[in-house]
Coordinates of C-alpha atoms in Angstrom, one line a residue:
Chain Z
M1 CA 177.7 25.6 -62.6
D2 CA 180.6 27.2 -64.5
D3 CA 179.5 25.6 -67.8
Q4 CA 175.9 26.9 -67.5
T5 CA 174.8 29.3 -70.3
S6 CA 171.5 30.9 -70.2
V7 CA 169.4 31.1 -73.4
S8 CA 166.5 33.2 -74.4
A9 CA 163.8 34.0 -71.9
F10 CA 160.0 33.5 -72.2
G11 CA 157.3 35.3 -70.2
N12 CA 157.9 36.3 -66.6
N13 CA 161.7 36.7 -66.8
R14 CA 162.3 33.0 -66.9
N15 CA 165.7 32.0 -68.3
H16 CA 166.3 28.5 -69.4
G17 CA 169.7 26.8 -69.3
V18 CA 171.0 24.5 -72.0
D19 CA 169.5 21.5 -70.2
G20 CA 166.1 23.1 -70.0
S21 CA 166.4 24.0 -66.3
L22 CA 165.4 27.4 -65.0
V23 CA 168.4 29.7 -64.4
V24 CA 168.5 32.3 -61.6
D25 CA 171.2 35.0 -61.6
I26 CA 172.7 35.6 -58.2
Y27 CA 175.2 38.3 -57.2
P28 CA 178.0 38.3 -54.6
L29 CA 177.2 39.4 -51.1
N30 CA 179.6 42.3 -51.4
S31 CA 177.5 43.8 -54.2
Y32 CA 175.2 44.9 -51.4
S33 CA 175.5 47.4 -48.6
F34 CA 173.9 47.2 -45.2
G35 CA 172.7 49.8 -42.7
S36 CA 170.4 49.9 -39.7
K37 CA 167.2 51.7 -38.8
E38 CA 164.8 52.1 -35.9
P39 CA 163.8 48.8 -34.2
L40 CA 160.4 47.3 -35.1
P41 CA 158.1 46.6 -32.2
F42 CA 157.7 42.9 -31.3
R43 CA 154.7 41.3 -29.7
D44 CA 155.9 39.9 -26.3
E45 CA 153.4 37.2 -25.7
T46 CA 153.2 33.6 -24.5
L47 CA 152.3 30.8 -26.9
Y48 CA 148.9 30.6 -25.2
D49 CA 148.3 34.3 -25.8
R50 CA 149.4 33.9 -29.4
I51 CA 146.9 31.1 -30.0
Q52 CA 144.1 33.1 -28.4
R53 CA 144.9 36.1 -30.7
M54 CA 145.0 33.9 -33.8
K55 CA 141.6 32.3 -32.8
I56 CA 140.0 35.8 -32.4
N57 CA 141.5 37.0 -35.7
Y58 CA 140.4 33.8 -37.5
D59 CA 136.8 34.4 -36.4
I60 CA 137.0 38.0 -37.8
R61 CA 139.0 37.5 -40.9
G62 CA 139.2 33.8 -41.7
L63 CA 142.3 32.1 -43.1
R64 CA 145.5 33.9 -42.1
T65 CA 147.9 34.2 -45.1
C66 CA 151.6 34.9 -44.7
V67 CA 154.0 35.6 -47.5
E68 CA 157.7 35.1 -47.2
A69 CA 160.7 35.9 -49.5
V70 CA 163.4 33.6 -50.6
I71 CA 166.3 35.9 -51.4
L72 CA 169.7 34.7 -52.5
V73 CA 173.2 36.0 -52.7
E74 CA 176.5 34.3 -53.6
L75 CA 179.4 33.7 -51.2
F76 CA 182.3 31.2 -51.7
K77 CA 180.6 30.1 -55.0
H78 CA 177.6 28.8 -53.2
P79 CA 174.0 30.3 -53.0
H80 CA 173.3 31.8 -49.5
L81 CA 169.8 32.5 -48.2
L82 CA 169.0 35.8 -46.5
L83 CA 167.5 35.3 -43.1
L84 CA 166.4 37.6 -40.4
Q85 CA 167.4 36.7 -36.8
I86 CA 165.3 38.0 -34.0
R87 CA 166.5 38.2 -30.3
N88 CA 169.6 36.2 -31.2
S89 CA 167.5 33.0 -31.6
I90 CA 164.6 32.7 -34.0
F91 CA 165.4 32.7 -37.7
K92 CA 162.8 34.0 -40.2
L93 CA 162.5 34.5 -43.9
P94 CA 161.7 38.2 -44.5
G95 CA 157.9 38.6 -44.9
G96 CA 154.7 38.5 -42.8
R97 CA 150.9 38.5 -42.8
I98 CA 149.1 40.1 -45.7
R99 CA 146.1 42.4 -45.0
P100 CA 142.6 41.5 -46.0
G101 CA 142.1 42.2 -49.7
E102 CA 145.8 42.8 -50.3
S103 CA 147.5 40.7 -53.0
D104 CA 150.4 38.4 -52.0
V105 CA 152.8 40.4 -54.1
D106 CA 151.7 43.8 -52.7
G107 CA 151.8 42.4 -49.1
L108 CA 155.3 40.9 -49.6
K109 CA 156.6 44.1 -51.1
R110 CA 155.2 46.1 -48.1
K111 CA 156.8 43.7 -45.6
L112 CA 160.1 43.6 -47.4
S113 CA 160.3 47.4 -47.5
R114 CA 159.4 47.6 -43.8
K115 CA 162.1 45.1 -42.8
L116 CA 164.8 45.6 -45.4
S117 CA 164.5 49.0 -47.2
V118 CA 166.0 52.4 -46.5
N119 CA 162.6 53.8 -47.7
E120 CA 159.5 52.1 -46.4
D121 CA 157.5 53.3 -49.4
E122 CA 159.8 51.5 -51.8
T123 CA 157.9 49.0 -54.0
D124 CA 160.9 48.1 -56.2
W125 CA 161.1 44.4 -55.3
K126 CA 161.0 41.7 -58.0
V127 CA 158.6 39.1 -56.6
E128 CA 158.7 36.0 -58.9
E129 CA 157.0 32.7 -58.7
C130 CA 155.5 30.9 -55.7
L131 CA 157.9 28.1 -54.7
G132 CA 155.7 26.4 -52.1
M133 CA 153.0 26.6 -49.5
W134 CA 152.8 25.4 -45.9
W135 CA 149.5 24.9 -44.1
R136 CA 148.5 24.9 -40.5
H137 CA 145.1 23.2 -40.3
D138 CA 144.6 23.9 -36.7
F139 CA 145.9 26.5 -34.3
E140 CA 147.9 24.1 -32.2
T141 CA 149.3 21.9 -34.9
L142 CA 152.5 21.9 -36.9
L143 CA 152.9 23.2 -40.5
Y144 CA 152.5 20.7 -43.4
P145 CA 153.2 21.2 -47.1
Y146 CA 149.7 19.9 -47.9
L147 CA 146.2 20.0 -46.6
P148 CA 145.4 16.8 -44.7
P149 CA 142.2 15.1 -45.8
S150 CA 140.5 16.0 -42.5
A151 CA 141.3 19.7 -42.8
K152 CA 138.2 21.4 -44.1
M153 CA 139.0 24.8 -42.8
P154 CA 142.7 25.5 -42.7
K155 CA 143.7 28.3 -40.2
E156 CA 147.0 29.5 -41.7
C157 CA 148.8 29.4 -45.0
T158 CA 152.4 30.5 -45.6
K159 CA 153.5 31.1 -49.2
L160 CA 157.1 31.3 -50.2
Y161 CA 158.0 33.5 -53.1
L162 CA 161.3 33.8 -55.0
V163 CA 162.5 37.4 -54.9
K164 CA 165.2 38.4 -57.3
L165 CA 167.8 41.0 -56.3
P166 CA 169.3 43.6 -58.6
A167 CA 173.1 43.7 -59.2
S168 CA 173.4 46.1 -56.3
R169 CA 171.3 47.7 -53.6
K170 CA 171.3 48.9 -50.0
F171 CA 169.5 47.0 -47.1
N172 CA 168.5 48.8 -43.9
V173 CA 167.7 46.4 -41.1
P174 CA 165.8 47.3 -37.9
K175 CA 168.3 47.5 -35.0
N176 CA 166.6 44.6 -33.1
M177 CA 167.1 42.2 -36.0
K178 CA 170.1 40.8 -37.7
L179 CA 170.3 40.0 -41.4
L180 CA 172.3 36.9 -42.2
A181 CA 173.4 35.1 -45.3
V182 CA 173.3 31.4 -44.6
P183 CA 174.6 28.8 -47.1
L184 CA 172.0 26.4 -48.6
C185 CA 174.1 23.4 -47.5
Q186 CA 173.8 24.6 -43.9
V187 CA 170.0 25.2 -44.1
H188 CA 169.1 21.9 -45.8
E189 CA 167.3 19.5 -43.5
N190 CA 168.5 21.5 -40.5
Q191 CA 165.0 21.6 -38.9
K192 CA 166.4 21.8 -35.4
T193 CA 167.9 25.2 -36.0
Y194 CA 165.8 26.7 -38.7
G195 CA 162.4 25.0 -38.5
P196 CA 160.6 23.1 -41.3
V197 CA 159.9 26.1 -43.6
I198 CA 163.5 27.4 -43.9
S199 CA 165.1 24.0 -43.9
G200 CA 162.9 23.0 -46.9
V201 CA 164.0 26.0 -49.0
P202 CA 167.0 24.2 -50.7
L203 CA 164.7 21.5 -52.0
L204 CA 162.2 24.1 -53.2
L205 CA 165.0 25.8 -55.1
S206 CA 166.4 22.5 -56.5
K207 CA 164.8 22.9 -59.9
F208 CA 166.9 26.0 -60.6
S209 CA 170.4 26.3 -61.8
F210 CA 172.3 29.3 -60.4
N211 CA 174.2 31.7 -62.6
I212 CA 176.7 33.4 -60.3
I213 CA 177.6 36.8 -61.7
T214 CA 180.9 38.0 -60.3
N215 CA 182.1 41.6 -60.7
Chain C
M1 CA 140.0 22.2 -51.7
D2 CA 136.3 22.0 -52.4
D3 CA 136.0 25.7 -52.9
Q4 CA 138.8 25.8 -55.5
T5 CA 137.7 26.9 -58.9
S6 CA 140.1 26.9 -61.8
V7 CA 140.2 29.7 -64.3
S8 CA 141.6 30.1 -67.8
A9 CA 144.8 28.4 -68.6
F10 CA 148.0 29.9 -70.2
G11 CA 150.7 28.1 -72.1
N12 CA 151.8 24.5 -71.1
N13 CA 148.4 23.5 -69.7
R14 CA 148.9 25.5 -66.6
N15 CA 145.7 26.2 -64.7
H16 CA 145.6 28.9 -62.1
G17 CA 143.2 29.0 -59.2
V18 CA 141.5 32.0 -57.8
D19 CA 144.4 32.7 -55.5
G20 CA 146.9 32.5 -58.4
S21 CA 148.2 29.1 -57.4
L22 CA 148.7 26.4 -60.0
V23 CA 146.0 23.8 -60.1
V24 CA 146.5 20.1 -61.0
D25 CA 143.5 17.9 -61.8
I26 CA 143.7 14.5 -60.2
Y27 CA 141.3 11.5 -60.7
P28 CA 140.2 8.8 -58.3
L29 CA 142.3 5.6 -58.1
N30 CA 139.3 3.6 -59.3
S31 CA 139.4 5.5 -62.7
Y32 CA 142.4 3.3 -63.5
S33 CA 142.8 -0.4 -64.1
F34 CA 145.8 -2.6 -63.3
G35 CA 147.3 -5.7 -64.9
S36 CA 150.6 -7.4 -64.9
K37 CA 153.3 -8.3 -67.4
E38 CA 156.6 -10.2 -67.7
P39 CA 159.1 -9.4 -64.9
L40 CA 161.9 -7.0 -65.7
P41 CA 165.4 -8.2 -65.1
F42 CA 167.2 -6.8 -62.0
R43 CA 170.8 -6.3 -61.5
D44 CA 171.8 -8.5 -58.5
E45 CA 174.9 -6.8 -57.3
T46 CA 176.6 -5.6 -54.1
L47 CA 177.0 -1.9 -53.3
Y48 CA 180.7 -2.3 -54.1
D49 CA 179.9 -3.7 -57.6
R50 CA 177.4 -1.0 -58.2
I51 CA 179.9 1.8 -57.4
Q52 CA 182.5 0.1 -59.6
R53 CA 179.9 0.0 -62.5
M54 CA 179.0 3.6 -62.0
K55 CA 182.7 4.7 -62.0
I56 CA 183.3 2.8 -65.3
N57 CA 180.2 4.3 -66.8
Y58 CA 181.1 7.8 -65.6
D59 CA 184.5 7.5 -67.4
I60 CA 182.8 6.5 -70.6
R61 CA 179.7 8.7 -70.6
G62 CA 180.2 11.4 -67.9
L63 CA 177.3 12.6 -65.7
R64 CA 174.6 10.0 -65.1
T65 CA 171.1 11.5 -65.5
C66 CA 168.0 9.9 -64.1
V67 CA 164.5 11.0 -64.7
E68 CA 161.6 10.1 -62.3
A69 CA 157.9 10.7 -62.5
V70 CA 155.6 12.2 -59.9
I71 CA 152.2 10.7 -60.7
L72 CA 149.1 11.4 -58.5
V73 CA 145.7 9.8 -58.0
E74 CA 143.0 10.6 -55.5
L75 CA 141.9 8.4 -52.7
F76 CA 139.9 9.4 -49.6
K77 CA 140.0 13.0 -50.9
H78 CA 143.8 13.2 -50.5
P79 CA 146.4 13.1 -53.3
H80 CA 148.3 9.7 -53.4
L81 CA 151.7 9.2 -55.1
L82 CA 152.2 6.2 -57.3
L83 CA 155.3 4.3 -56.2
L84 CA 156.9 1.0 -57.5
Q85 CA 157.9 -1.4 -54.8
I86 CA 160.7 -3.9 -55.6
R87 CA 161.4 -7.1 -53.8
N88 CA 158.9 -6.1 -51.1
S89 CA 161.3 -3.5 -49.8
I90 CA 162.7 -0.7 -51.9
F91 CA 160.3 2.1 -53.0
K92 CA 161.0 3.9 -56.3
L93 CA 159.4 6.6 -58.3
P94 CA 158.8 5.2 -61.9
G95 CA 161.7 6.3 -64.1
G96 CA 165.3 5.5 -64.7
R97 CA 168.5 6.5 -66.5
I98 CA 168.3 8.3 -69.8
R99 CA 170.5 7.3 -72.7
P100 CA 173.3 9.5 -74.0
G101 CA 171.8 12.1 -76.3
E102 CA 168.2 11.3 -75.3
S103 CA 166.0 14.1 -73.9
D104 CA 164.7 14.0 -70.4
V105 CA 161.1 13.8 -71.7
D106 CA 161.8 11.0 -74.2
G107 CA 163.8 9.1 -71.7
L108 CA 161.0 9.3 -69.1
K109 CA 158.3 8.3 -71.5
R110 CA 160.4 5.3 -72.5
K111 CA 160.9 4.3 -68.9
L112 CA 157.3 4.8 -68.0
S113 CA 156.1 2.7 -70.9
R114 CA 158.6 -0.1 -70.0
K115 CA 157.4 -0.2 -66.4
L116 CA 153.8 0.8 -66.5
S117 CA 152.2 0.5 -70.0
V118 CA 150.5 -2.4 -71.7
N119 CA 152.4 -1.4 -74.9
E120 CA 156.1 -0.6 -74.5
D121 CA 156.0 1.6 -77.6
E122 CA 153.4 3.9 -76.1
T123 CA 154.6 7.6 -75.9
D124 CA 151.3 9.0 -74.7
W125 CA 152.5 10.3 -71.3
K126 CA 152.0 14.0 -70.4
V127 CA 155.3 15.0 -68.9
E128 CA 155.0 18.4 -67.4
E129 CA 157.5 20.7 -65.5
C130 CA 160.6 19.6 -63.6
L131 CA 159.8 19.8 -59.9
G132 CA 163.3 19.4 -58.5
M133 CA 166.7 17.9 -58.9
W134 CA 168.9 15.8 -56.6
W135 CA 172.7 15.6 -57.0
R136 CA 175.3 13.0 -56.1
H137 CA 178.6 14.8 -56.2
D138 CA 180.6 11.6 -55.6
F139 CA 179.9 7.9 -56.0
E140 CA 179.9 7.2 -52.3
T141 CA 178.0 10.2 -51.1
L142 CA 174.3 10.9 -50.4
L143 CA 172.0 12.9 -52.6
Y144 CA 171.6 16.6 -52.1
P145 CA 169.1 19.1 -53.6
Y146 CA 172.0 21.4 -54.6
L147 CA 175.6 21.2 -55.8
P148 CA 178.0 21.7 -52.9
P149 CA 180.6 24.4 -53.5
S150 CA 183.3 21.8 -53.7
A151 CA 181.5 19.7 -56.3
K152 CA 183.1 20.6 -59.6
M153 CA 182.2 17.4 -61.4
P154 CA 178.9 15.9 -60.1
K155 CA 178.5 12.2 -60.9
E156 CA 174.7 11.8 -60.9
C157 CA 171.6 14.0 -61.3
T158 CA 168.1 12.8 -60.6
K159 CA 165.3 15.0 -62.0
L160 CA 161.7 14.8 -60.9
Y161 CA 159.0 15.6 -63.4
L162 CA 155.3 16.0 -62.8
V163 CA 153.4 13.5 -65.1
K164 CA 149.7 14.2 -65.5
L165 CA 147.3 11.2 -65.9
P166 CA 144.3 11.2 -68.2
A167 CA 140.8 10.6 -66.8
S168 CA 141.3 6.9 -67.2
R169 CA 143.9 4.4 -68.4
K170 CA 145.3 0.9 -67.9
F171 CA 148.6 0.2 -66.1
N172 CA 150.5 -3.1 -66.7
V173 CA 153.2 -3.6 -64.0
P174 CA 156.0 -6.2 -64.3
K175 CA 155.3 -9.2 -62.1
N176 CA 158.3 -8.6 -59.9
M177 CA 157.2 -5.1 -58.9
K178 CA 154.2 -3.8 -57.1
L179 CA 152.5 -0.5 -57.9
L180 CA 151.3 1.3 -54.8
A181 CA 149.3 4.5 -54.2
V182 CA 150.7 6.1 -51.0
P183 CA 149.1 9.2 -49.4
L184 CA 151.2 12.4 -49.5
C185 CA 150.8 12.7 -45.7
Q186 CA 152.5 9.3 -45.2
V187 CA 155.4 10.1 -47.6
H188 CA 156.2 13.5 -46.2
E189 CA 159.4 13.5 -44.2
N190 CA 159.3 9.7 -43.9
Q191 CA 163.0 9.4 -45.1
K192 CA 163.4 6.2 -43.1
T193 CA 160.9 4.3 -45.3
Y194 CA 161.0 6.1 -48.6
G195 CA 164.5 7.8 -48.7
P196 CA 165.2 11.5 -49.3
V197 CA 163.9 11.9 -52.9
I198 CA 160.4 10.4 -52.3
S199 CA 159.9 11.9 -48.9
G200 CA 160.6 15.3 -50.3
V201 CA 157.9 15.0 -53.0
P202 CA 155.0 16.6 -50.9
L203 CA 157.1 19.7 -50.4
L204 CA 157.9 19.9 -54.1
L205 CA 154.2 19.7 -54.9
S206 CA 153.2 22.2 -52.2
K207 CA 152.9 25.1 -54.7
F208 CA 150.0 23.3 -56.4
S209 CA 146.4 23.1 -55.5
F210 CA 144.7 19.8 -56.3
N211 CA 141.4 19.8 -58.2
I212 CA 139.9 16.4 -57.4
I213 CA 137.6 15.2 -60.2
T214 CA 135.2 12.6 -59.0
N215 CA 133.0 10.6 -61.4

């Protein structure tokens, strides 16, 4: 989008391009530096155990809400999505479950600091708009981007938020995870590798134009 | 979403739910009435002829921009998407190509009136935000929700806009088309029947909560 120029902003840091589309500034991957920190504990449980734990938690707390971050960098003139890889297999957007009473934004900042920051108390993350939501209407079922008519009491909701990076920063990643920058064109519709949530991110971002800021 | 309550609006008719999500009012299908009108002419051409026509038009006018409407009604307590069916086979969102110099909103209103209104000069359509964009970076290629790094000069862009219906209205549909209300759960990921653009609509709508207004 070399010919993209961004014009004046309104509210909530939204820039609009000449064609009225929303413009997001992205910076090259080499604007950022990467270190490691102590590993985060994982739950080592079977699918059956996981479902039992979710059922017990649902009875206590109701709907489980997860928040996940869509964070972009530039590489080879194409937007790349930051993903965490766990145990050399599962890919995840950075994020996690929010606590009862916690706001989405506060919960996401806490999770991002835990998984990506040098300092866990950092709150300096720019959490922008909600891009989309995925619902699990029963413990055993798949995620859907809508609530089926029969689903009176959904069990889990995953909300994706756009998180804008500054022009530079340091990431510190737990030693048992890898942070990867994956091109949008590789993620798109690649459900087999990335699952439905991540593989749908390029479509959720499609209303934006990207303004690549090179140093 | 029976427990959804909408609170005060800001700007651009955006309602926010208690959880901060955007709320869209939708009305039952039986709020609307349907008639027919004279058939619209179709181009009867081969794929080869179509590509030749697009190449000639691109040389004259540059990027071809299409605008399409995402219009929702309620049926069985689930949002349904309005689709036009042509020749008992192809499904399309209502819309079409905008003219050189015409704005997206004006072009979409013109196309909606031509295909759905009693009066072709009607401009009373509530065109809201752009939900997503699909790009064709070469005449022969598929649509993608991003511009690949190699695509310097995209050939076609299709923009999807949310169009909000009033509490009641009449639709008049050309005799050689059918207007269908298809549940989001049937459209989702059903590329084989509906193609990539329509089957991606539920995901593009997933940031919204729907407030079903029954009479």
